[in-house]
Amino acid sequence: MSLDWQYATHRDLTVLTLTGHLGGEATARFAGAVSWVRARSAAGSILLDLTGLVSWDAEGEAAVVDAAHRLGTEDRPLVLCGTGDLPTPAFSAHQPRLIVYPDLDTALDSLTPEG
């Protein structure tokens, strides 16, 4: 199974949506997607919507953690949403650079400035 990604803006926030499987060779595609989105989006958080992600392995999880560290050095938090039943054991050790919400709507509601 391959990894596909899509970039969009919702409520003035950058959203990178993944579908498929994140692991193995797909980690390079994911890193490229993050770089592409980072270069073409406004400053601020990047929301990583995992609702359509079927699975990931340890390499995929490590790629997400690495992206969070890279973005964190630029003061651009990586916000995960829609993890569902995906295992997320390593993420708690990487706070505050990695913020997790149960779904995209909750993340958008929480991060959208009032007014």
mmCIF file of N, CA and C in Angstrom:
data_model
loop_
_atom_site.group_PDB
_atom_site.id
_atom_site.type_symbol
_atom_site.label_atom_id
_atom_site.label_comp_id
_atom_site.label_asym_id
_atom_site.label_seq_id
_atom_site.Cartn_x
_atom_site.Cartn_y
_atom_site.Cartn_z
ATOM 1 N N MET A 1 0.845 -1.175 0.000
ATOM 2 C CA MET A 1 0.000 0.000 0.000
ATOM 3 C C MET A 1 0.889 1.236 0.000
ATOM 4 N N SER A 2 0.481 2.225 -0.763
ATOM 5 C CA SER A 2 1.288 3.432 -0.895
ATOM 6 C C SER A 2 0.780 4.544 0.021
ATOM 7 N N LEU A 3 1.556 5.590 0.067
ATOM 8 C CA LEU A 3 1.206 6.777 0.848
ATOM 9 C C LEU A 3 0.839 7.890 -0.125
ATOM 10 N N ASP A 4 -0.297 8.520 0.114
ATOM 11 C CA ASP A 4 -0.694 9.696 -0.647
ATOM 12 C C ASP A 4 -0.875 10.851 0.329
ATOM 13 N N TRP A 5 -0.695 12.059 -0.178
ATOM 14 C CA TRP A 5 -0.863 13.227 0.675
ATOM 15 C C TRP A 5 -1.549 14.338 -0.093
ATOM 16 N N GLN A 6 -2.173 15.215 0.671
ATOM 17 C CA GLN A 6 -2.889 16.342 0.108
ATOM 18 C C GLN A 6 -2.690 17.546 1.025
ATOM 19 N N TYR A 7 -2.553 18.700 0.421
ATOM 20 C CA TYR A 7 -2.355 19.948 1.161
ATOM 21 C C TYR A 7 -3.582 20.825 0.983
ATOM 22 N N ALA A 8 -4.030 21.433 2.062
ATOM 23 C CA ALA A 8 -5.166 22.349 1.999
ATOM 24 C C ALA A 8 -5.046 23.362 3.133
ATOM 25 N N THR A 9 -5.848 24.398 3.037
ATOM 26 C CA THR A 9 -5.947 25.387 4.104
ATOM 27 C C THR A 9 -7.376 25.373 4.608
ATOM 28 N N HIS A 10 -7.541 25.190 5.906
ATOM 29 C CA HIS A 10 -8.848 25.214 6.556
ATOM 30 C C HIS A 10 -8.795 26.261 7.661
ATOM 31 N N ARG A 11 -9.712 27.230 7.596
ATOM 32 C CA ARG A 11 -9.770 28.292 8.608
ATOM 33 C C ARG A 11 -8.409 28.981 8.789
ATOM 34 N N ASP A 12 -7.733 29.197 7.696
ATOM 35 C CA ASP A 12 -6.411 29.837 7.675
ATOM 36 C C ASP A 12 -5.323 29.005 8.335
ATOM 37 N N LEU A 13 -5.556 27.714 8.515
ATOM 38 C CA LEU A 13 -4.540 26.815 9.069
ATOM 39 C C LEU A 13 -4.103 25.815 8.005
ATOM 40 N N THR A 14 -2.836 25.477 8.007
ATOM 41 C CA THR A 14 -2.269 24.545 7.042
ATOM 42 C C THR A 14 -2.560 23.115 7.464
ATOM 43 N N VAL A 15 -3.128 22.315 6.540
ATOM 44 C CA VAL A 15 -3.465 20.925 6.831
ATOM 45 C C VAL A 15 -2.812 20.026 5.784
ATOM 46 N N LEU A 16 -2.042 19.058 6.256
ATOM 47 C CA LEU A 16 -1.446 18.031 5.416
ATOM 48 C C LEU A 16 -2.166 16.727 5.747
ATOM 49 N N THR A 17 -2.894 16.179 4.779
ATOM 50 C CA THR A 17 -3.678 14.970 4.988
ATOM 51 C C THR A 17 -2.966 13.778 4.372
ATOM 52 N N LEU A 18 -2.794 12.718 5.160
ATOM 53 C CA LEU A 18 -2.160 11.486 4.684
ATOM 54 C C LEU A 18 -3.205 10.398 4.528
ATOM 55 N N THR A 19 -3.048 9.579 3.478
ATOM 56 C CA THR A 19 -3.866 8.387 3.298
ATOM 57 C C THR A 19 -2.953 7.238 2.895
ATOM 58 N N GLY A 20 -3.339 6.033 3.272
ATOM 59 C CA GLY A 20 -2.551 4.860 2.921
ATOM 60 C C GLY A 20 -1.728 4.359 4.082
ATOM 61 N N HIS A 21 -0.485 3.983 3.796
ATOM 62 C CA HIS A 21 0.423 3.427 4.803
ATOM 63 C C HIS A 21 1.681 4.279 4.872
ATOM 64 N N LEU A 22 2.104 4.611 6.082
ATOM 65 C CA LEU A 22 3.342 5.368 6.294
ATOM 66 C C LEU A 22 4.368 4.446 6.928
ATOM 67 N N GLY A 23 5.359 4.094 6.151
ATOM 68 C CA GLY A 23 6.427 3.231 6.642
ATOM 69 C C GLY A 23 7.391 2.908 5.520
ATOM 70 N N GLY A 24 8.548 2.386 5.886
ATOM 71 C CA GLY A 24 9.532 1.969 4.883
ATOM 72 C C GLY A 24 9.880 3.079 3.917
ATOM 73 N N GLU A 25 9.724 2.783 2.627
ATOM 74 C CA GLU A 25 10.072 3.750 1.588
ATOM 75 C C GLU A 25 9.154 4.965 1.575
ATOM 76 N N ALA A 26 7.969 4.855 2.150
ATOM 77 C CA ALA A 26 7.026 5.976 2.168
ATOM 78 C C ALA A 26 7.497 7.104 3.077
ATOM 79 N N THR A 27 8.456 6.831 3.947
ATOM 80 C CA THR A 27 8.927 7.895 4.841
ATOM 81 C C THR A 27 9.615 9.011 4.060
ATOM 82 N N ALA A 28 10.289 8.679 2.972
ATOM 83 C CA ALA A 28 10.912 9.707 2.134
ATOM 84 C C ALA A 28 9.839 10.563 1.464
ATOM 85 N N ARG A 29 8.762 9.923 1.019
ATOM 86 C CA ARG A 29 7.643 10.670 0.415
ATOM 87 C C ARG A 29 7.010 11.600 1.459
ATOM 88 N N PHE A 30 6.861 11.107 2.688
ATOM 89 C CA PHE A 30 6.304 11.923 3.761
ATOM 90 C C PHE A 30 7.214 13.121 4.058
ATOM 91 N N ALA A 31 8.506 12.880 4.181
ATOM 92 C CA ALA A 31 9.449 13.974 4.452
ATOM 93 C C ALA A 31 9.395 15.019 3.334
ATOM 94 N N GLY A 32 9.277 14.562 2.100
ATOM 95 C CA GLY A 32 9.157 15.486 0.974
ATOM 96 C C GLY A 32 7.872 16.293 1.039
ATOM 97 N N ALA A 33 6.781 15.647 1.448
ATOM 98 C CA ALA A 33 5.499 16.347 1.582
ATOM 99 C C ALA A 33 5.585 17.428 2.649
ATOM 100 N N VAL A 34 6.194 17.100 3.781
ATOM 101 C CA VAL A 34 6.339 18.082 4.860
ATOM 102 C C VAL A 34 7.179 19.260 4.380
ATOM 103 N N SER A 35 8.265 18.993 3.682
ATOM 104 C CA SER A 35 9.119 20.073 3.165
ATOM 105 C C SER A 35 8.362 20.933 2.157
ATOM 106 N N TRP A 36 7.599 20.289 1.290
ATOM 107 C CA TRP A 36 6.825 21.008 0.275
ATOM 108 C C TRP A 36 5.805 21.923 0.951
ATOM 109 N N VAL A 37 5.074 21.384 1.904
ATOM 110 C CA VAL A 37 4.048 22.163 2.607
ATOM 111 C C VAL A 37 4.682 23.289 3.410
ATOM 112 N N ARG A 38 5.776 22.994 4.094
ATOM 113 C CA ARG A 38 6.464 24.014 4.897
ATOM 114 C C ARG A 38 6.881 25.203 4.026
ATOM 115 N N ALA A 39 7.375 24.917 2.834
ATOM 116 C CA ALA A 39 7.859 25.977 1.953
ATOM 117 C C ALA A 39 6.724 26.800 1.336
ATOM 118 N N ARG A 40 5.532 26.237 1.256
ATOM 119 C CA ARG A 40 4.431 26.899 0.567
ATOM 120 C C ARG A 40 3.304 27.386 1.475
ATOM 121 N N SER A 41 3.507 27.289 2.751
ATOM 122 C CA SER A 41 2.440 27.686 3.668
ATOM 123 C C SER A 41 2.889 28.843 4.549
ATOM 124 N N ALA A 42 1.902 29.495 5.108
ATOM 125 C CA ALA A 42 2.183 30.597 6.022
ATOM 126 C C ALA A 42 2.803 30.059 7.305
ATOM 127 N N ALA A 43 3.425 30.929 8.047
ATOM 128 C CA ALA A 43 4.022 30.537 9.325
ATOM 129 C C ALA A 43 2.942 29.983 10.246
ATOM 130 N N GLY A 44 3.357 29.236 11.215
ATOM 131 C CA GLY A 44 2.429 28.686 12.190
ATOM 132 C C GLY A 44 2.382 27.175 12.136
ATOM 133 N N SER A 45 1.431 26.626 12.843
ATOM 134 C CA SER A 45 1.309 25.175 12.957
ATOM 135 C C SER A 45 0.983 24.520 11.621
ATOM 136 N N ILE A 46 1.423 23.277 11.499
ATOM 137 C CA ILE A 46 1.009 22.421 10.392
ATOM 138 C C ILE A 46 0.217 21.276 11.007
ATOM 139 N N LEU A 47 -1.036 21.139 10.584
ATOM 140 C CA LEU A 47 -1.884 20.069 11.083
ATOM 141 C C LEU A 47 -1.696 18.849 10.196
ATOM 142 N N LEU A 48 -1.390 17.736 10.804
ATOM 143 C CA LEU A 48 -1.197 16.479 10.079
ATOM 144 C C LEU A 48 -2.426 15.617 10.339
ATOM 145 N N ASP A 49 -3.309 15.540 9.343
ATOM 146 C CA ASP A 49 -4.547 14.791 9.474
ATOM 147 C C ASP A 49 -4.298 13.334 9.071
ATOM 148 N N LEU A 50 -4.429 12.441 10.050
ATOM 149 C CA LEU A 50 -4.149 11.021 9.832
ATOM 150 C C LEU A 50 -5.419 10.181 9.730
ATOM 151 N N THR A 51 -6.561 10.835 9.579
ATOM 152 C CA THR A 51 -7.833 10.126 9.539
ATOM 153 C C THR A 51 -7.843 9.038 8.459
ATOM 154 N N GLY A 52 -7.256 9.303 7.303
ATOM 155 C CA GLY A 52 -7.245 8.349 6.194
ATOM 156 C C GLY A 52 -6.044 7.426 6.180
ATOM 157 N N LEU A 53 -5.194 7.519 7.196
ATOM 158 C CA LEU A 53 -4.030 6.644 7.248
ATOM 159 C C LEU A 53 -4.472 5.276 7.749
ATOM 160 N N VAL A 54 -4.206 4.254 6.950
ATOM 161 C CA VAL A 54 -4.620 2.897 7.297
ATOM 162 C C VAL A 54 -3.687 2.296 8.335
ATOM 163 N N SER A 55 -2.391 2.562 8.182
ATOM 164 C CA SER A 55 -1.411 1.989 9.107
ATOM 165 C C SER A 55 -0.094 2.732 8.983
ATOM 166 N N TRP A 56 0.745 2.496 9.984
ATOM 167 C CA TRP A 56 2.134 2.943 9.934
ATOM 168 C C TRP A 56 2.951 1.978 10.758
ATOM 169 N N ASP A 57 4.248 2.028 10.537
ATOM 170 C CA ASP A 57 5.133 1.169 11.321
ATOM 171 C C ASP A 57 6.072 2.064 12.124
ATOM 172 N N ALA A 58 7.038 1.452 12.771
ATOM 173 C CA ALA A 58 7.971 2.216 13.609
ATOM 174 C C ALA A 58 8.726 3.269 12.801
ATOM 175 N N GLU A 59 9.058 2.957 11.545
ATOM 176 C CA GLU A 59 9.751 3.933 10.699
ATOM 177 C C GLU A 59 8.846 5.131 10.394
ATOM 178 N N GLY A 60 7.583 4.864 10.165
ATOM 179 C CA GLY A 60 6.637 5.940 9.899
ATOM 180 C C GLY A 60 6.446 6.828 11.107
ATOM 181 N N GLU A 61 6.312 6.207 12.256
ATOM 182 C CA GLU A 61 6.170 6.969 13.491
ATOM 183 C C GLU A 61 7.413 7.819 13.742
ATOM 184 N N ALA A 62 8.582 7.243 13.509
ATOM 185 C CA ALA A 62 9.836 7.988 13.685
ATOM 186 C C ALA A 62 9.919 9.157 12.709
ATOM 187 N N ALA A 63 9.394 8.991 11.500
ATOM 188 C CA ALA A 63 9.400 10.077 10.517
ATOM 189 C C ALA A 63 8.526 11.241 10.989
ATOM 190 N N VAL A 64 7.404 10.935 11.638
ATOM 191 C CA VAL A 64 6.533 11.979 12.168
ATOM 192 C C VAL A 64 7.241 12.715 13.307
ATOM 193 N N VAL A 65 7.877 11.972 14.188
ATOM 194 C CA VAL A 65 8.610 12.582 15.301
ATOM 195 C C VAL A 65 9.737 13.463 14.764
ATOM 196 N N ASP A 66 10.445 12.986 13.743
ATOM 197 C CA ASP A 66 11.522 13.767 13.138
ATOM 198 C C ASP A 66 10.980 15.057 12.516
ATOM 199 N N ALA A 67 9.842 14.955 11.828
ATOM 200 C CA ALA A 67 9.233 16.149 11.236
ATOM 201 C C ALA A 67 8.854 17.149 12.325
ATOM 202 N N ALA A 68 8.330 16.654 13.441
ATOM 203 C CA ALA A 68 7.973 17.532 14.554
ATOM 204 C C ALA A 68 9.205 18.258 15.085
ATOM 205 N N HIS A 69 10.323 17.554 15.186
ATOM 206 C CA HIS A 69 11.563 18.199 15.654
ATOM 207 C C HIS A 69 12.049 19.249 14.668
ATOM 208 N N ARG A 70 12.042 18.913 13.364
ATOM 209 C CA ARG A 70 12.501 19.869 12.352
ATOM 210 C C ARG A 70 11.625 21.125 12.344
ATOM 211 N N LEU A 71 10.322 20.929 12.373
ATOM 212 C CA LEU A 71 9.413 22.077 12.375
ATOM 213 C C LEU A 71 9.514 22.866 13.673
ATOM 214 N N GLY A 72 9.734 22.165 14.772
ATOM 215 C CA GLY A 72 9.858 22.819 16.068
ATOM 216 C C GLY A 72 11.022 23.783 16.131
ATOM 217 N N THR A 73 12.098 23.483 15.416
ATOM 218 C CA THR A 73 13.244 24.392 15.402
ATOM 219 C C THR A 73 12.911 25.692 14.675
ATOM 220 N N GLU A 74 11.843 25.665 13.869
ATOM 221 C CA GLU A 74 11.387 26.863 13.157
ATOM 222 C C GLU A 74 10.179 27.490 13.843
ATOM 223 N N ASP A 75 9.869 27.024 15.048
ATOM 224 C CA ASP A 75 8.711 27.486 15.805
ATOM 225 C C ASP A 75 7.411 27.254 15.034
ATOM 226 N N ARG A 76 7.333 26.075 14.391
ATOM 227 C CA ARG A 76 6.139 25.655 13.656
ATOM 228 C C ARG A 76 5.692 24.304 14.212
ATOM 229 N N PRO A 77 4.840 24.291 15.203
ATOM 230 C CA PRO A 77 4.425 23.020 15.795
ATOM 231 C C PRO A 77 3.748 22.105 14.781
ATOM 232 N N LEU A 78 3.995 20.809 14.927
ATOM 233 C CA LEU A 78 3.286 19.797 14.147
ATOM 234 C C LEU A 78 2.149 19.292 15.016
ATOM 235 N N VAL A 79 0.946 19.405 14.498
ATOM 236 C CA VAL A 79 -0.253 19.032 15.239
ATOM 237 C C VAL A 79 -0.851 17.795 14.574
ATOM 238 N N LEU A 80 -0.950 16.703 15.322
ATOM 239 C CA LEU A 80 -1.544 15.476 14.801
ATOM 240 C C LEU A 80 -3.021 15.433 15.132
ATOM 241 N N CYS A 81 -3.807 14.961 14.194
ATOM 242 C CA CYS A 81 -5.228 14.771 14.463
ATOM 243 C C CYS A 81 -5.723 13.558 13.690
ATOM 244 N N GLY A 82 -6.721 12.908 14.260
ATOM 245 C CA GLY A 82 -7.307 11.740 13.621
ATOM 246 C C GLY A 82 -6.469 10.491 13.724
ATOM 247 N N THR A 83 -5.773 10.317 14.839
ATOM 248 C CA THR A 83 -4.931 9.120 14.981
ATOM 249 C C THR A 83 -5.768 7.864 15.172
ATOM 250 N N GLY A 84 -6.999 8.003 15.649
ATOM 251 C CA GLY A 84 -7.903 6.859 15.781
ATOM 252 C C GLY A 84 -7.272 5.679 16.498
ATOM 253 N N ASP A 85 -7.255 4.531 15.834
ATOM 254 C CA ASP A 85 -6.715 3.316 16.417
ATOM 255 C C ASP A 85 -5.228 3.123 16.148
ATOM 256 N N LEU A 86 -4.586 4.096 15.506
ATOM 257 C CA LEU A 86 -3.159 3.972 15.230
ATOM 258 C C LEU A 86 -2.374 4.007 16.540
ATOM 259 N N PRO A 87 -1.397 3.141 16.692
ATOM 260 C CA PRO A 87 -0.578 3.202 17.908
ATOM 261 C C PRO A 87 0.261 4.472 17.915
ATOM 262 N N THR A 88 0.341 5.130 19.089
ATOM 263 C CA THR A 88 1.106 6.381 19.210
ATOM 264 C C THR A 88 1.987 6.393 20.452
ATOM 265 N N PRO A 89 2.692 5.300 20.757
ATOM 266 C CA PRO A 89 3.443 5.250 22.016
ATOM 267 C C PRO A 89 4.594 6.234 22.125
ATOM 268 N N ALA A 90 5.270 6.561 21.053
ATOM 269 C CA ALA A 90 6.454 7.422 21.142
ATOM 270 C C ALA A 90 6.101 8.896 21.242
ATOM 271 N N PHE A 91 4.864 9.262 20.916
ATOM 272 C CA PHE A 91 4.531 10.671 20.837
ATOM 273 C C PHE A 91 4.534 11.374 22.180
ATOM 274 N N SER A 92 4.123 10.722 23.230
ATOM 275 C CA SER A 92 4.055 11.390 24.528
ATOM 276 C C SER A 92 5.430 11.846 25.011
ATOM 277 N N ALA A 93 6.473 11.178 24.571
ATOM 278 C CA ALA A 93 7.827 11.542 24.983
ATOM 279 C C ALA A 93 8.341 12.779 24.251
ATOM 280 N N HIS A 94 7.615 13.242 23.239
ATOM 281 C CA HIS A 94 8.114 14.342 22.414
ATOM 282 C C HIS A 94 7.302 15.629 22.579
ATOM 283 N N GLN A 95 6.530 15.711 23.618
ATOM 284 C CA GLN A 95 5.793 16.938 23.889
ATOM 285 C C GLN A 95 6.790 18.005 24.317
ATOM 286 N N PRO A 96 6.651 19.272 24.096
ATOM 287 C CA PRO A 96 5.512 19.930 23.497
ATOM 288 C C PRO A 96 5.618 20.102 21.985
ATOM 289 N N ARG A 97 6.633 19.548 21.361
ATOM 290 C CA ARG A 97 6.780 19.723 19.916
ATOM 291 C C ARG A 97 5.718 18.987 19.110
ATOM 292 N N LEU A 98 5.062 18.041 19.705
ATOM 293 C CA LEU A 98 4.059 17.253 19.008
ATOM 294 C C LEU A 98 2.758 17.314 19.793
ATOM 295 N N ILE A 99 1.760 17.922 19.202
ATOM 296 C CA ILE A 99 0.461 18.098 19.838
ATOM 297 C C ILE A 99 -0.518 17.150 19.156
ATOM 298 N N VAL A 100 -1.340 16.439 19.930
ATOM 299 C CA VAL A 100 -2.256 15.448 19.364
ATOM 300 C C VAL A 100 -3.698 15.796 19.740
ATOM 301 N N TYR A 101 -4.564 15.821 18.726
ATOM 302 C CA TYR A 101 -6.008 16.016 18.904
ATOM 303 C C TYR A 101 -6.723 14.797 18.338
ATOM 304 N N PRO A 102 -7.917 14.481 18.847
ATOM 305 C CA PRO A 102 -8.607 13.279 18.381
ATOM 306 C C PRO A 102 -9.075 13.354 16.925
ATOM 307 N N ASP A 103 -9.366 14.563 16.434
ATOM 308 C CA ASP A 103 -9.841 14.689 15.055
ATOM 309 C C ASP A 103 -9.533 16.089 14.529
ATOM 310 N N LEU A 104 -9.727 16.266 13.231
ATOM 311 C CA LEU A 104 -9.395 17.534 12.583
ATOM 312 C C LEU A 104 -10.267 18.680 13.097
ATOM 313 N N ASP A 105 -11.558 18.453 13.254
ATOM 314 C CA ASP A 105 -12.437 19.523 13.725
ATOM 315 C C ASP A 105 -12.034 20.034 15.102
ATOM 316 N N THR A 106 -11.685 19.126 16.003
ATOM 317 C CA THR A 106 -11.250 19.533 17.339
ATOM 318 C C THR A 106 -9.971 20.362 17.258
ATOM 319 N N ALA A 107 -9.041 19.936 16.412
ATOM 320 C CA ALA A 107 -7.798 20.690 16.238
ATOM 321 C C ALA A 107 -8.078 22.077 15.671
ATOM 322 N N LEU A 108 -8.923 22.142 14.646
ATOM 323 C CA LEU A 108 -9.251 23.438 14.051
ATOM 324 C C LEU A 108 -9.937 24.356 15.047
ATOM 325 N N ASP A 109 -10.898 23.803 15.815
ATOM 326 C CA ASP A 109 -11.591 24.610 16.820
ATOM 327 C C ASP A 109 -10.626 25.145 17.874
ATOM 328 N N SER A 110 -9.673 24.327 18.251
ATOM 329 C CA SER A 110 -8.729 24.707 19.290
ATOM 330 C C SER A 110 -7.707 25.730 18.806
ATOM 331 N N LEU A 111 -7.325 25.638 17.544
ATOM 332 C CA LEU A 111 -6.235 26.462 17.033
ATOM 333 C C LEU A 111 -6.675 27.691 16.249
ATOM 334 N N THR A 112 -7.950 27.764 15.895
ATOM 335 C CA THR A 112 -8.444 28.911 15.139
ATOM 336 C C THR A 112 -8.589 30.106 16.078
ATOM 337 N N PRO A 113 -7.961 31.224 15.730
ATOM 338 C CA PRO A 113 -8.090 32.407 16.575
ATOM 339 C C PRO A 113 -9.539 32.886 16.602
ATOM 340 N N GLU A 114 -9.964 33.358 17.748
ATOM 341 C CA GLU A 114 -11.328 33.867 17.898
ATOM 342 C C GLU A 114 -11.435 35.233 17.231
ATOM 343 N N GLY A 115 -12.636 35.531 16.740
ATOM 344 C CA GLY A 115 -12.870 36.858 16.215
ATOM 345 C C GLY A 115 -13.020 36.865 14.753
#
